[in-house]
Short mmCIF file of C-alpha atoms and ligand atoms in Angstrom, two decimals:
data_model
loop_
_atom_site.label_atom_id
_atom_site.label_comp_id
_atom_site.label_asym_id
_atom_site.label_seq_id
_atom_site.Cartn_x
_atom_site.Cartn_y
_atom_site.Cartn_z
CA UNK A 24 13.66 6.06 -10.75
CA UNK A 25 16.17 7.14 -7.84
CA UNK A 26 19.13 7.44 -10.58
CA UNK A 27 20.48 11.01 -10.03
CA UNK A 28 18.04 12.25 -7.51
CA UNK A 29 19.36 14.44 -4.76
CA UNK A 30 18.43 13.40 -1.51
CA UNK A 31 18.75 14.80 2.03
CA UNK A 32 18.64 12.21 4.83
CA UNK A 33 17.65 13.41 8.27
CA UNK A 34 18.95 10.97 11.06
CA UNK A 35 17.70 11.79 14.56
CA UNK A 36 18.46 10.27 17.86
CA UNK A 37 16.89 6.73 17.95
CA UNK A 38 18.31 3.48 18.44
CA UNK A 39 17.10 2.44 14.86
CA UNK A 40 19.84 5.28 13.44
CA UNK A 41 21.98 2.51 12.55
CA UNK A 42 19.61 1.54 10.00
CA UNK A 43 20.25 4.78 8.07
CA UNK A 44 23.52 3.09 6.92
CA UNK A 45 21.43 0.64 5.16
CA UNK A 46 19.16 3.25 3.87
CA UNK A 47 22.30 5.12 2.46
CA UNK A 48 23.56 2.07 0.70
CA UNK A 49 20.27 1.27 -0.93
CA UNK A 50 19.95 4.73 -2.25
CA UNK A 51 23.30 4.87 -3.47
CA UNK A 52 22.94 1.49 -5.24
CA UNK A 53 20.08 2.87 -7.08
CA UNK A 54 22.14 6.03 -8.13
CA UNK A 55 20.72 8.60 -5.77
CA UNK A 56 23.22 11.26 -4.35
CA UNK A 57 22.84 11.47 -0.42
CA UNK A 58 23.36 14.71 2.17
CA UNK A 59 23.22 13.66 5.49
CA UNK A 60 21.87 16.04 8.06
CA UNK A 61 21.91 14.61 11.62
CA UNK A 62 20.65 16.00 14.89
CA UNK A 63 22.90 16.21 18.13
CA UNK A 64 21.16 13.16 19.31
CA UNK A 65 21.43 11.36 16.17
CA UNK A 66 25.41 11.69 16.67
CA UNK A 67 24.98 9.50 20.03
CA UNK A 68 23.79 6.90 18.05
CA UNK A 69 26.03 6.71 14.78
CA UNK A 70 29.41 8.46 13.95
CA UNK A 71 29.61 11.16 11.23
CA UNK A 72 32.58 9.66 9.94
CA UNK A 73 30.58 6.21 9.28
CA UNK A 74 28.02 8.36 7.35
CA UNK A 75 30.15 10.42 5.49
CA UNK A 76 32.46 7.37 4.42
CA UNK A 77 28.98 5.97 3.16
CA UNK A 78 27.93 9.14 1.14
CA UNK A 79 31.40 10.50 0.04
CA UNK A 80 29.91 13.96 1.64
CA UNK A 81 30.68 15.63 4.85
CA UNK A 82 27.75 15.23 7.35
CA UNK A 83 25.91 18.46 8.09
CA UNK A 84 24.90 19.03 11.71
CA UNK A 85 25.71 22.15 13.22
CA UNK A 86 24.73 25.68 12.12
CA UNK A 87 28.47 26.85 12.13
CA UNK A 88 31.11 24.42 10.53
CA UNK A 89 33.80 26.29 12.73
CA UNK A 90 34.38 29.25 14.82
CA UNK A 91 35.83 31.20 11.76
CA UNK A 92 32.26 32.64 10.49
CA UNK A 93 31.59 29.88 8.01
CA UNK A 94 28.04 28.22 8.19
CA UNK A 95 26.01 25.99 6.82
CA UNK A 96 22.99 26.97 4.62
CA UNK A 97 19.90 25.23 5.44
CA UNK A 98 18.24 27.20 2.61
CA UNK A 99 20.64 26.09 -0.18
CA UNK A 100 20.15 22.49 1.06
CA UNK A 101 16.09 22.85 0.72
CA UNK A 102 16.93 24.19 -2.98
CA UNK A 103 19.39 21.44 -3.69
CA UNK A 104 17.29 18.36 -2.93
CA UNK A 105 14.71 16.45 -4.86
CA UNK A 106 13.48 14.79 -1.69
CA UNK A 107 14.13 14.92 1.81
CA UNK A 108 13.87 11.91 4.11
CA UNK A 109 13.86 12.06 7.78
CA UNK A 110 14.66 8.15 8.75
CA UNK A 111 14.75 7.54 12.00
CA UNK A 112 12.39 10.25 13.14
CA UNK A 113 11.91 10.18 16.92
CA UNK A 114 8.60 11.85 18.51
CA UNK A 115 10.89 14.84 19.36
CA UNK A 116 11.38 15.53 15.83
CA UNK A 117 7.94 14.76 14.95
CA UNK A 118 6.78 17.58 17.39
CA UNK A 119 9.33 19.82 16.41
CA UNK A 120 8.32 19.58 12.77
CA UNK A 121 4.89 19.62 13.44
CA UNK A 122 5.09 23.13 15.28
CA UNK A 123 8.06 24.62 13.68
CA UNK A 124 10.69 24.40 16.64
CA UNK A 125 13.69 25.42 14.49
CA UNK A 126 16.55 24.72 17.22
CA UNK A 127 18.71 22.44 15.03
CA UNK A 128 19.91 22.32 11.41
CA UNK A 129 17.44 19.31 10.83
CA UNK A 130 14.61 21.40 11.54
CA UNK A 131 15.73 24.62 9.71
CA UNK A 132 16.35 22.42 6.75
CA UNK A 133 12.99 20.85 6.80
CA UNK A 134 11.53 24.31 7.28
CA UNK A 135 13.24 25.58 4.23
CA UNK A 136 12.73 22.38 2.06
CA UNK A 137 11.05 23.17 -1.32
CA UNK A 138 11.03 19.27 -2.29
CA UNK A 139 8.80 16.68 -0.92
CA UNK A 140 9.30 15.42 2.71
CA UNK A 141 9.20 11.72 3.71
CA UNK A 142 9.16 10.65 7.41
CA UNK A 143 9.71 7.27 8.92
CA UNK A 144 8.99 7.42 12.56
CA UNK A 145 10.76 5.27 15.12
CA UNK A 146 9.92 5.28 18.62
CA UNK A 147 8.42 2.54 21.41
CA UNK A 148 4.56 1.95 21.21
CA UNK A 149 3.37 3.83 24.17
CA UNK A 150 5.26 7.24 22.49
CA UNK A 151 3.73 6.34 19.07
CA UNK A 152 0.21 5.72 20.56
CA UNK A 153 0.19 8.93 22.61
CA UNK A 154 -2.29 11.39 21.05
CA UNK A 155 0.39 14.25 20.90
CA UNK A 156 2.41 12.00 18.53
CA UNK A 157 -0.74 10.86 16.49
CA UNK A 158 -1.95 14.64 16.26
CA UNK A 159 1.37 15.71 15.40
CA UNK A 160 1.78 12.98 12.51
CA UNK A 161 -2.08 14.15 11.30
CA UNK A 162 -0.40 17.87 11.30
CA UNK A 163 2.57 16.57 9.23
CA UNK A 164 0.12 14.84 6.68
CA UNK A 165 -1.96 17.98 6.31
CA UNK A 166 1.18 19.74 5.26
CA UNK A 167 1.46 17.14 2.64
CA UNK A 168 4.45 15.22 3.97
CA UNK A 169 4.55 11.46 3.64
CA UNK A 170 4.73 9.38 6.63
CA UNK A 171 6.07 5.76 5.99
CA UNK A 172 5.10 3.19 8.39
CA UNK A 173 4.89 -0.61 8.34
CA UNK A 174 1.49 -1.81 7.92
CA UNK A 175 -0.26 -3.39 10.82
CA UNK A 176 -1.74 -7.23 10.94
CA UNK A 177 -5.16 -7.39 10.31
CA UNK A 178 -6.19 -9.26 13.66
CA UNK A 179 -4.49 -6.72 15.66
CA UNK A 180 -5.58 -3.79 17.37
CA UNK A 181 -4.32 -1.77 14.59
CA UNK A 182 -1.33 -0.90 16.25
CA UNK A 183 0.71 -4.04 16.14
CA UNK A 184 4.10 -3.27 14.72
CA UNK A 185 3.57 0.46 14.91
CA UNK A 186 6.07 2.78 16.19
CA UNK A 187 9.19 0.30 14.79
CA UNK A 188 10.78 1.97 11.78
CA UNK A 189 10.00 0.64 8.44
CA UNK A 190 12.54 -1.60 6.78
CA UNK A 191 15.28 0.35 5.12
CA UNK A 192 14.66 -1.52 1.66
CA UNK A 193 10.76 -0.71 1.88
CA UNK A 194 11.60 3.05 2.78
CA UNK A 195 13.76 3.26 -0.32
CA UNK A 196 11.19 1.55 -2.39
CA UNK A 197 8.50 3.86 -1.11
CA UNK A 198 10.84 6.79 -2.41
CA UNK A 199 11.41 5.00 -5.65
CA UNK A 200 7.57 4.32 -6.38
CA UNK A 201 6.80 8.00 -5.70
CA UNK A 202 9.44 9.43 -8.19
CA UNK A 203 8.17 6.33 -10.62
CA UNK A 204 4.63 7.50 -10.37
CA UNK A 205 5.47 11.40 -10.72
CA UNK A 206 4.32 12.47 -14.09
CA UNK A 207 7.60 14.62 -14.85
CA UNK A 208 9.72 11.42 -14.40
CA UNK A 209 7.72 9.58 -17.03
CA UNK A 210 9.71 11.40 -20.17
CA UNK A 211 13.09 10.70 -18.69
CA UNK A 212 12.44 7.22 -17.61
CA UNK A 213 10.96 6.03 -21.09
CA UNK A 214 8.08 4.06 -19.28
CA UNK A 215 5.15 3.70 -21.55
CA UNK A 216 2.85 3.52 -18.56
CA UNK A 217 3.57 6.00 -16.45
CA UNK A 218 1.03 8.19 -14.97
CA UNK A 219 -1.49 6.77 -17.50
CA UNK A 220 -3.94 6.66 -14.68
CA UNK A 221 -2.87 9.86 -12.89
CA UNK A 222 -5.81 11.79 -11.37
CA UNK A 223 -7.77 8.63 -11.18
CA UNK A 224 -8.84 6.96 -8.20
CA UNK A 225 -9.60 3.25 -8.38
CA UNK A 226 -10.99 0.84 -5.70
CA UNK A 227 -9.72 -2.75 -5.44
CA UNK A 228 -10.68 -5.75 -3.15
CA UNK A 229 -8.38 -8.66 -2.45
CA UNK A 230 -7.83 -11.62 -0.30
CA UNK A 231 -10.45 -13.68 1.40
CA UNK A 232 -13.06 -12.82 3.75
CA UNK A 233 -13.24 -14.55 7.28
CA UNK A 234 -16.74 -15.49 8.44
CA UNK A 235 -16.80 -15.79 12.25
CA UNK A 236 -18.41 -19.35 13.65
CA UNK A 237 -17.03 -18.53 17.22
CA UNK A 238 -13.94 -16.88 18.86
CA UNK A 239 -11.56 -19.19 17.38
CA UNK A 240 -13.32 -20.48 14.21
CA UNK A 241 -14.39 -19.25 10.68
CA UNK A 242 -15.41 -20.16 7.40
CA UNK A 243 -12.81 -18.84 4.69
CA UNK A 244 -10.97 -19.79 1.58
CA UNK A 245 -7.29 -20.08 0.26
CA UNK A 246 -7.26 -16.56 -1.30
CA UNK A 247 -3.51 -14.98 -0.67
CA UNK A 248 -4.20 -11.69 -1.81
CA UNK A 249 -1.36 -11.61 -4.37
CA UNK A 250 -3.53 -10.97 -7.46
CA UNK A 251 -5.17 -8.16 -5.97
CA UNK A 252 -2.21 -6.70 -4.35
CA UNK A 253 -0.62 -6.91 -7.91
CA UNK A 254 -3.55 -4.88 -9.45
CA UNK A 255 -3.18 -2.24 -6.66
CA UNK A 256 0.41 -1.88 -7.27
CA UNK A 257 -0.14 -1.89 -11.24
CA UNK A 258 -2.72 1.13 -10.86
CA UNK A 259 -0.78 2.86 -8.48
CA UNK A 260 2.34 2.68 -10.80
CA UNK A 261 0.56 4.03 -13.68
CA UNK A 262 -0.34 7.09 -11.51
CA UNK A 263 -3.75 6.24 -9.65
CA UNK A 264 -4.69 6.61 -6.12
CA UNK A 265 -5.61 3.05 -5.04
CA UNK A 266 -8.00 2.24 -2.01
CA UNK A 267 -7.04 -1.13 -1.45
CA UNK A 268 -9.86 -2.97 0.68
CA UNK A 269 -8.19 -6.16 1.81
CA UNK A 270 -9.14 -9.37 3.55
CA UNK A 271 -6.78 -10.85 6.11
CA UNK A 272 -3.66 -11.78 4.34
CA UNK A 273 0.17 -11.58 5.29
CA UNK A 274 1.31 -9.17 2.39
CA UNK A 275 1.93 -5.74 2.80
CA UNK A 276 2.56 -2.66 0.38
CA UNK A 277 4.28 0.50 0.92
CA UNK A 278 3.22 2.21 -2.32
CA UNK A 279 2.65 5.95 -1.65
CA UNK A 280 -0.45 6.00 -3.60
CA UNK A 281 -2.14 2.90 -2.04
CA UNK A 282 -4.33 3.18 1.10
CA UNK A 283 -5.02 -0.10 2.85
CA UNK A 284 -8.19 -0.63 4.35
CA UNK A 285 -8.08 -4.06 6.46
CA UNK A 286 -11.34 -5.84 6.89
CA UNK A 287 -12.35 -9.27 7.88
CA UNK A 288 -15.63 -10.32 7.02
CA UNK A 289 -17.91 -9.76 3.74
CA UNK A 290 -19.94 -7.49 5.66
CA UNK A 291 -16.85 -5.02 6.58
CA UNK A 292 -15.68 -5.23 3.04
CA UNK A 293 -19.20 -4.29 1.79
CA UNK A 294 -19.21 -1.26 4.18
CA UNK A 295 -15.61 -0.19 2.97
CA UNK A 296 -16.51 -0.72 -0.76
CA UNK A 297 -19.62 1.04 -0.97
CA UNK A 298 -18.39 3.70 1.06
CA UNK A 299 -15.42 4.34 -1.36
CA UNK A 300 -16.87 3.51 -4.72
CA UNK A 301 -18.81 6.91 -5.26
CA UNK A 302 -15.49 8.71 -5.06
CA UNK A 303 -13.72 6.30 -7.58
CA UNK A 304 -13.78 6.12 -11.43
CA UNK A 305 -13.35 2.17 -11.60
CA UNK A 306 -13.33 -0.73 -9.23
CA UNK A 307 -11.69 -4.10 -9.47
CA UNK A 308 -12.98 -6.75 -7.39
CA UNK A 309 -10.56 -9.56 -6.92
CA UNK A 310 -11.61 -10.52 -3.67
CA UNK A 311 -12.67 -14.15 -2.92
CA UNK A 312 -15.65 -13.25 -0.88
CA UNK A 313 -17.74 -15.93 1.50
CA UNK A 314 -21.31 -15.88 -0.17
CA UNK A 315 -22.57 -17.14 3.43
CA UNK A 316 -21.76 -16.67 7.04
CA UNK A 317 -23.10 -18.09 9.99
CA UNK A 318 -26.40 -17.05 11.30
CA UNK A 319 -25.11 -16.83 14.61
CA UNK A 320 -21.72 -16.14 16.13
CA UNK A 321 -21.02 -18.06 19.11
CA UNK A 322 -19.67 -16.00 22.27
CA UNK A 323 -17.76 -18.76 23.68
CA UNK A 324 -15.60 -21.49 21.87
CA UNK A 325 -18.09 -24.39 20.74
CA UNK A 326 -17.58 -27.50 22.47
CA UNK A 327 -17.56 -31.07 20.88
CA UNK A 328 -20.67 -32.60 21.85
CA UNK A 329 -22.48 -35.31 20.10
CA UNK A 330 -21.45 -37.02 16.78
CA UNK A 331 -22.47 -34.08 14.15
CA UNK A 332 -22.92 -30.61 14.12
CA UNK A 333 -24.93 -28.34 11.99
CA UNK A 334 -24.19 -24.59 11.31
CA UNK A 335 -27.05 -22.72 9.93
CA UNK A 336 -25.76 -20.19 7.16
CA UNK A 337 -27.43 -17.10 5.85
CA UNK A 338 -26.35 -15.19 2.64
CA UNK A 339 -24.04 -12.27 2.51
CA UNK A 340 -24.35 -9.03 0.73
CA UNK A 341 -23.01 -9.15 -3.14
CA UNK A 342 -20.65 -6.38 -3.02
CA UNK A 343 -19.97 -6.86 -6.95
CA UNK A 344 -23.79 -6.64 -7.48
CA UNK A 345 -24.54 -3.83 -5.09
CA UNK A 346 -21.48 -1.69 -6.90
CA UNK A 347 -23.25 -2.66 -10.24
CA UNK A 348 -26.35 -0.89 -8.99
CA UNK A 349 -24.82 2.17 -7.91
CA UNK A 350 -22.33 2.45 -11.11
CA UNK A 351 -22.50 5.64 -12.75
CA UNK A 352 -22.06 5.73 -16.72
CA UNK A 353 -18.47 7.29 -16.36
CA UNK A 354 -17.45 4.39 -13.79
CA UNK A 355 -15.90 1.03 -14.72
CA UNK A 356 -16.81 -2.04 -12.81
CA UNK A 357 -14.26 -5.16 -13.19
CA UNK A 358 -15.23 -8.59 -11.49
CA UNK A 359 -13.38 -11.86 -11.58
CA UNK A 360 -14.89 -15.16 -11.65
CA UNK A 361 -13.18 -18.24 -10.09
CA UNK A 362 -14.65 -21.06 -11.84
CA UNK A 363 -14.20 -25.27 -11.33
CA UNK A 364 -16.78 -25.93 -14.36
CA UNK A 365 -18.43 -24.54 -17.22
CA UNK A 366 -16.17 -21.59 -16.98
CA UNK A 367 -16.98 -19.46 -19.83
CA UNK A 368 -20.89 -19.65 -19.19
CA UNK A 369 -20.79 -18.97 -15.31
CA UNK A 370 -18.47 -15.99 -16.11
CA UNK A 371 -20.83 -14.61 -18.64
CA UNK A 372 -23.59 -14.98 -16.43
CA UNK A 373 -21.88 -13.29 -13.33
CA UNK A 374 -20.71 -10.32 -15.98
CA UNK A 375 -24.65 -9.55 -16.61
CA UNK A 376 -26.05 -10.33 -13.09
CA UNK A 377 -23.57 -8.07 -11.31
CA UNK A 378 -23.61 -5.24 -14.22
CA UNK A 379 -19.74 -5.46 -14.81
CA UNK A 380 -17.82 -3.81 -17.74
CA UNK A 381 -15.76 -6.80 -17.96
CA UNK A 382 -14.93 -10.01 -16.12
CA UNK A 383 -11.66 -11.55 -15.33
CA UNK A 384 -12.00 -15.53 -15.86
CA UNK A 385 -9.47 -17.89 -14.00
CA UNK A 386 -10.20 -21.73 -13.69
CA UNK A 387 -8.96 -24.14 -10.60
CA UNK A 388 -8.58 -26.58 -13.68
CA UNK A 389 -5.32 -24.65 -14.58
CA UNK A 390 -3.08 -26.28 -11.80
CA UNK A 391 -0.62 -24.07 -10.50
CA UNK A 392 -2.57 -21.02 -10.85
CA UNK A 393 -5.47 -18.81 -8.94
CA UNK A 394 -5.29 -19.13 -5.34
CA UNK A 395 -1.93 -18.72 -3.65
CA UNK A 396 0.27 -19.23 -6.78
CA UNK A 397 2.63 -16.57 -8.07
CA UNK A 398 1.05 -17.25 -11.49
CA UNK A 399 -2.31 -16.80 -13.27
CA UNK A 400 -3.87 -17.68 -16.36
CA UNK A 401 -7.19 -15.59 -17.65
CA UNK A 402 -9.42 -14.77 -20.14
CA UNK A 403 -11.08 -11.42 -20.20
CA UNK A 404 -14.77 -11.41 -20.98
CA UNK A 405 -16.95 -8.42 -21.81
CA UNK A 406 -19.90 -7.77 -24.10
CA UNK A 407 -17.46 -7.33 -27.00
CA UNK A 408 -15.98 -10.69 -26.82
CA UNK A 409 -13.56 -12.83 -24.97
CA UNK A 410 -9.70 -12.80 -25.12
CA UNK A 411 -7.43 -15.51 -23.83
CA UNK A 412 -3.99 -15.00 -22.49
CA UNK A 413 -0.98 -17.23 -21.72
CA UNK A 414 -0.35 -18.21 -18.08
CA UNK A 415 2.16 -15.45 -16.41
CA UNK A 416 3.30 -13.93 -13.23
CA UNK A 417 0.43 -12.19 -11.42
CA UNK A 418 2.17 -8.71 -11.91
CA UNK A 419 2.24 -9.34 -15.86
CA UNK A 420 -1.43 -10.58 -15.48
CA UNK A 421 -2.14 -7.31 -13.49
CA UNK A 422 -0.77 -5.32 -16.54
CA UNK A 423 -3.04 -7.11 -18.88
CA UNK A 424 -6.09 -6.59 -16.70
CA UNK A 425 -5.11 -2.74 -16.16
CA UNK A 426 -4.29 -2.26 -19.95
CA UNK A 427 -7.96 -3.38 -20.54
CA UNK A 428 -9.28 -0.98 -18.00
CA UNK A 429 -7.02 1.89 -19.21
CA UNK A 430 -9.16 1.37 -22.76
CA UNK A 431 -12.32 1.86 -21.07
CA UNK A 432 -11.57 4.46 -18.30
CA UNK A 433 -11.99 8.18 -19.31
O1 PMT B 509 -5.74 -14.03 -3.87
P1 PMT B 509 -4.95 -15.18 -4.60
O2 PMT B 509 -4.38 -16.17 -3.80
O3 PMT B 509 -4.00 -14.48 -5.54
O4 PMT B 509 -6.02 -15.75 -5.63
C1 PMT B 509 -6.46 -14.80 -6.68
C2 PMT B 509 -7.97 -15.13 -6.90
C3 PMT B 509 -8.03 -16.61 -7.24
C4 PMT B 509 -8.89 -15.12 -5.47
C5 PMT B 509 -8.67 -14.18 -7.79
O5 PMT B 509 -7.91 -14.40 -8.98
C6 PMT B 509 -10.22 -14.30 -8.07
O6 PMT B 509 -10.76 -15.19 -9.10
N1 PMT B 509 -11.13 -13.78 -7.33
C7 PMT B 509 -12.41 -13.89 -7.12
C8 PMT B 509 -12.89 -15.24 -6.47
C9 PMT B 509 -14.19 -15.38 -6.56
O7 PMT B 509 -14.75 -15.38 -5.15
O8 PMT B 509 -15.04 -15.52 -7.68
P2 PMT B 509 -16.52 -15.67 -7.60
O9 PMT B 509 -16.73 -16.11 -8.93
O10 PMT B 509 -17.07 -16.13 -6.46
O11 PMT B 509 -17.18 -14.16 -7.34
C10 PMT B 509 -17.49 -13.36 -8.56
C11 PMT B 509 -17.19 -11.96 -8.24
O12 PMT B 509 -18.22 -11.34 -7.50
C12 PMT B 509 -15.80 -11.46 -7.83
O13 PMT B 509 -15.19 -10.31 -8.32
C13 PMT B 509 -15.90 -11.43 -6.13
O14 PMT B 509 -14.98 -10.61 -5.91
C14 PMT B 509 -17.50 -10.75 -6.24
N2 PMT B 509 -18.17 -11.20 -5.09
C15 PMT B 509 -18.46 -12.53 -4.83
C16 PMT B 509 -19.24 -12.49 -3.85
C17 PMT B 509 -19.94 -11.44 -2.78
N3 PMT B 509 -20.24 -11.79 -2.00
N4 PMT B 509 -19.46 -10.27 -3.23
C18 PMT B 509 -18.64 -10.10 -4.41
O15 PMT B 509 -18.25 -8.91 -4.76
#
């Protein structure tokens, strides 16, 4: 989707500036035309000669090229570009962008930009976490700019890995996804699905839940999140805004239309899902949620005493059943059933009990599918009947499920 796109790449004075070469290489590989605009500090980290060799274009840096009256037009660049990407973007440039401090060519180009702007921050954690930086990023978001950051780990304070510039390939994929999901590209791409879910908001749950026993132990399961993340990508690629409520997994997504809400326990997933569902047109509940949790979470690590140990469990809320109660006539609710025996009967029971529109059945009897595998084999069961599908990669399974969803969503 980047074929033929004109990208202004802004480079600022960060040690991550060397990675802009990898960004250029990836953009050019995907067919984009790149014009670099670099700040004076950026040139301390990487030379314009390297950049112009990679882009096959002179690098723009100063307002005036020579002392002969010729000057670089930031206005022309603003009209030329299909997108502006600022990567790496320092705290200083973030601040100038948020407040319109137009003291270099990059900021004047930003202020004249007619195309969408993407920003990949790069700084140390202290600078990143400072309220000024956080506020500047919020300001830029409120202007409609896209901030591209690595997703943080689920167990971290929320700041793990933050400040570090996202990987060049993921940054370029973010832009690629953006253009893929933009309706104006649908016709030229020939894609059949693009923008089918444009204007729709979809809630997806994914991954396992962890139910704490003590500070070091939990009750969990083998879900990797692959099936749920594939569904999220599929919906987002068809133009939907996705709220992905994810249990603890090692997966990340950089799709611009997917907002990840990281949770750990069933109760946290329940709170996030019930809050989001009323503003969504559909929900797909793919998470493997623990039905029970320890009644008491020990404050200290439990010591080995005696020969046996009992953990008293209490029921967790059923997220699917609750959303089934909240469901309005124009909302579509999709569940999963992971079974080991009496598959169809159990799935049909869940379809009714949870008031689902259809349920996706997968069985652990099909070796090499379900948990952790890259493949799955499913049946879709609704009140209209049952359809069996072949074993496929999870992204192809996600496409089948979203096809079924699209038949029902209005
Ligand atoms: O994550 P992967 O490694 O890719 O594996 C994918 C998967 C096997 C986890 C996935 O395909 C799958 O089957 N997910 C549902 C697993 C499950 O817990 O099924 P269940 O039959 O126990 O639950 C039925 C439905 O109720 C599910 O939609 C589940 O999300 C939901 N549920 C269950 C319990 C609960 N307390 N709240 C819920 O919302």
